[in-house]
Amino acid sequence: MEFFNFYNISSLQAHLSKLTGLYLSIYGKKGNIILPPVNENNILKAVKASELGGTEYNDFMRKSIDKAVHRSNASVFKGPGDQHYFFIPLCVNDKFFIISGGGVYLTAGDFDKFYGRKGHLYGLPAGRPESRHHEIAVKDLSDLHSAARYIRSIFS
């Protein structure tokens, strides 16, 4: 029986997270988490910790992984908290898995709109969203796609 070398994979995960500035998770083909992200931004943590957000996040991940399993290239989807994620299907040594990365906003304005419209639904306190910009990651969509392509190229 062949096993993943979790030390090597988690080291690679941490290195790629640092290099890309993204939160990376590794999932199995059926959506089971193999390695959770090393850390996440505070907004994503709050969204996942809320009753509504936790359920939405788990459903989003399950559905996104199910879609990614049937694709050959990376997919980008908008999830709970209006954050964007990529999903990369990979097969290495006959082992299939999905790398998910992201939890980012495409602009600070996207975060501001989310915070004003729906932040309270996820337990975020009322206030000026600009005061929380330091807690979010902002990446262009092209940067998100580039990071996904780069990570995929490592396994090709």
Tab-separated table of C-alpha atoms in Angstrom:
chain	number	residue	atom	x	y	z
A	1	MET	CA	0.000	0.000	0.000
A	2	GLU	CA	1.402	3.382	-1.018
A	3	PHE	CA	1.038	6.401	1.247
A	4	PHE	CA	1.546	10.118	0.779
A	5	ASN	CA	4.613	11.504	2.448
A	6	PHE	CA	2.685	14.090	4.486
A	7	TYR	CA	5.816	15.840	5.715
A	8	ASN	CA	7.001	16.507	2.156
A	9	ILE	CA	3.531	17.437	0.909
A	10	SER	CA	2.839	19.778	3.833
A	11	SER	CA	6.249	21.412	3.326
A	12	LEU	CA	5.454	21.907	-0.362
A	13	GLN	CA	2.010	23.244	0.547
A	14	ALA	CA	3.524	25.792	2.960
A	15	HIS	CA	6.162	26.829	0.421
A	16	LEU	CA	3.612	27.282	-2.380
A	17	SER	CA	1.287	29.212	-0.058
A	18	LYS	CA	4.080	31.573	0.836
A	19	LEU	CA	5.218	31.907	-2.785
A	20	THR	CA	1.731	32.597	-4.187
A	21	GLY	CA	0.300	34.459	-1.186
A	22	LEU	CA	-2.720	32.131	-1.265
A	23	TYR	CA	-4.281	29.717	1.187
A	24	LEU	CA	-3.925	26.193	-0.191
A	25	SER	CA	-5.776	23.034	0.796
A	26	ILE	CA	-5.448	19.525	-0.569
A	27	TYR	CA	-8.543	17.349	-1.011
A	28	GLY	CA	-9.163	13.798	-2.118
A	29	LYS	CA	-11.307	12.890	-5.111
A	30	LYS	CA	-14.414	12.577	-2.947
A	31	GLY	CA	-13.906	15.931	-1.256
A	32	ASN	CA	-12.245	14.592	1.863
A	33	ILE	CA	-9.662	17.005	3.214
A	34	ILE	CA	-6.127	15.663	3.118
A	35	LEU	CA	-4.335	18.829	4.267
A	36	PRO	CA	-6.138	21.960	5.478
A	37	PRO	CA	-4.616	25.378	4.808
A	38	VAL	CA	-1.767	26.460	7.046
A	39	ASN	CA	-3.638	29.676	7.843
A	40	GLU	CA	-6.502	31.729	6.458
A	41	ASN	CA	-7.450	35.396	6.522
A	42	ASN	CA	-9.624	36.603	9.397
A	43	ILE	CA	-12.637	37.276	7.180
A	44	LEU	CA	-12.615	33.717	5.835
A	45	LYS	CA	-12.226	32.381	9.382
A	46	ALA	CA	-15.235	34.441	10.500
A	47	VAL	CA	-17.328	33.314	7.532
A	48	LYS	CA	-16.501	29.648	8.190
A	49	ALA	CA	-17.105	30.007	11.938
A	50	SER	CA	-20.618	31.380	11.506
A	51	GLU	CA	-23.522	28.958	11.281
A	52	LEU	CA	-24.574	30.182	7.832
A	53	GLY	CA	-21.043	30.500	6.485
A	54	GLY	CA	-19.855	27.126	7.744
A	55	THR	CA	-22.679	25.342	5.958
A	56	GLU	CA	-22.273	27.449	2.798
A	57	TYR	CA	-18.505	26.913	2.776
A	58	ASN	CA	-18.749	23.135	3.128
A	59	ASP	CA	-21.416	22.937	0.394
A	60	PHE	CA	-19.381	25.225	-1.856
A	61	MET	CA	-16.223	23.155	-1.439
A	62	ARG	CA	-18.058	19.863	-2.050
A	63	LYS	CA	-19.772	21.160	-5.221
A	64	SER	CA	-16.618	22.857	-6.530
A	65	ILE	CA	-14.504	19.751	-6.001
A	66	ASP	CA	-17.157	17.648	-7.716
A	67	LYS	CA	-17.009	19.979	-10.740
A	68	ALA	CA	-13.190	20.083	-10.720
A	69	VAL	CA	-12.932	16.283	-10.689
A	70	HIS	CA	-14.527	16.243	-14.152
A	71	ARG	CA	-12.232	18.891	-15.646
A	72	SER	CA	-8.657	18.754	-16.811
A	73	ASN	CA	-7.681	22.358	-16.037
A	74	ALA	CA	-8.037	24.652	-13.066
A	75	SER	CA	-11.443	26.155	-12.339
A	76	VAL	CA	-12.149	29.395	-10.477
A	77	PHE	CA	-15.356	29.818	-8.490
A	78	LYS	CA	-16.798	32.520	-6.235
A	79	GLY	CA	-17.655	31.169	-2.814
A	80	PRO	CA	-19.130	32.257	0.505
A	81	GLY	CA	-18.078	35.700	1.615
A	82	ASP	CA	-17.772	36.554	-2.092
A	83	GLN	CA	-14.197	35.242	-2.068
A	84	HIS	CA	-12.685	33.498	-5.092
A	85	TYR	CA	-10.982	30.089	-5.135
A	86	PHE	CA	-9.294	27.901	-7.707
A	87	PHE	CA	-9.489	24.121	-7.910
A	88	ILE	CA	-6.773	22.141	-9.658
A	89	PRO	CA	-7.351	18.443	-10.425
A	90	LEU	CA	-4.097	16.476	-10.299
A	91	CYS	CA	-3.061	12.874	-10.728
A	92	VAL	CA	0.364	11.997	-9.344
A	93	ASN	CA	1.621	8.406	-9.095
A	94	ASP	CA	-1.911	7.157	-9.803
A	95	LYS	CA	-3.244	9.199	-6.863
A	96	PHE	CA	-5.928	11.759	-7.691
A	97	PHE	CA	-6.367	14.874	-5.611
A	98	ILE	CA	-7.523	18.486	-5.814
A	99	ILE	CA	-5.553	21.522	-4.739
A	100	SER	CA	-7.785	24.405	-3.723
A	101	GLY	CA	-6.389	27.875	-3.284
A	102	GLY	CA	-7.670	31.337	-2.802
A	103	GLY	CA	-10.036	32.931	-0.385
A	104	VAL	CA	-9.338	36.236	-2.130
A	105	TYR	CA	-11.237	39.259	-3.338
A	106	LEU	CA	-10.646	40.588	-6.833
A	107	THR	CA	-10.761	44.169	-5.546
A	108	ALA	CA	-11.010	45.855	-2.164
A	109	GLY	CA	-14.307	47.274	-3.456
A	110	ASP	CA	-15.677	43.738	-3.815
A	111	PHE	CA	-14.944	43.191	-0.136
A	112	ASP	CA	-16.554	46.518	0.788
A	113	LYS	CA	-19.740	45.550	-1.086
A	114	PHE	CA	-19.864	42.122	0.569
A	115	TYR	CA	-19.248	43.588	4.015
A	116	GLY	CA	-21.959	46.207	3.609
A	117	ARG	CA	-24.571	43.844	2.147
A	118	LYS	CA	-23.963	40.543	3.900
A	119	GLY	CA	-21.235	40.889	6.537
A	120	HIS	CA	-23.720	40.858	9.406
A	121	LEU	CA	-25.097	37.495	8.205
A	122	TYR	CA	-21.673	35.982	8.920
A	123	GLY	CA	-21.234	37.556	12.337
A	124	LEU	CA	-18.999	40.385	11.154
A	125	PRO	CA	-19.466	43.521	13.267
A	126	ALA	CA	-20.947	46.667	11.792
A	127	GLY	CA	-18.423	49.288	10.856
A	128	ARG	CA	-16.327	50.613	8.060
A	129	PRO	CA	-15.058	47.802	5.818
A	130	GLU	CA	-11.968	49.869	4.979
A	131	SER	CA	-10.757	49.307	8.542
A	132	ARG	CA	-10.530	45.575	7.759
A	133	HIS	CA	-8.692	45.749	4.430
A	134	HIS	CA	-5.513	44.576	6.164
A	135	GLU	CA	-7.330	41.314	6.954
A	136	ILE	CA	-8.109	40.334	3.361
A	137	ALA	CA	-6.187	39.154	0.332
A	138	VAL	CA	-6.772	40.971	-2.949
A	139	LYS	CA	-5.588	39.407	-6.221
A	140	ASP	CA	-6.414	40.035	-9.859
A	141	LEU	CA	-8.281	37.208	-11.555
A	142	SER	CA	-5.314	36.828	-13.910
A	143	ASP	CA	-3.002	36.412	-10.887
A	144	LEU	CA	-5.275	33.713	-9.502
A	145	HIS	CA	-5.186	31.858	-12.830
A	146	SER	CA	-1.405	32.304	-13.082
A	147	ALA	CA	-0.904	30.857	-9.608
A	148	ALA	CA	-3.090	27.866	-10.506
A	149	ARG	CA	-1.143	27.281	-13.736
A	150	TYR	CA	2.167	27.555	-11.872
A	151	ILE	CA	1.104	25.025	-9.238
A	152	ARG	CA	-0.238	22.687	-11.908
A	153	SER	CA	3.047	22.925	-13.854
A	154	ILE	CA	4.972	21.642	-10.845
A	155	PHE	CA	3.043	18.369	-11.054
A	156	SER	CA	3.165	18.003	-14.845
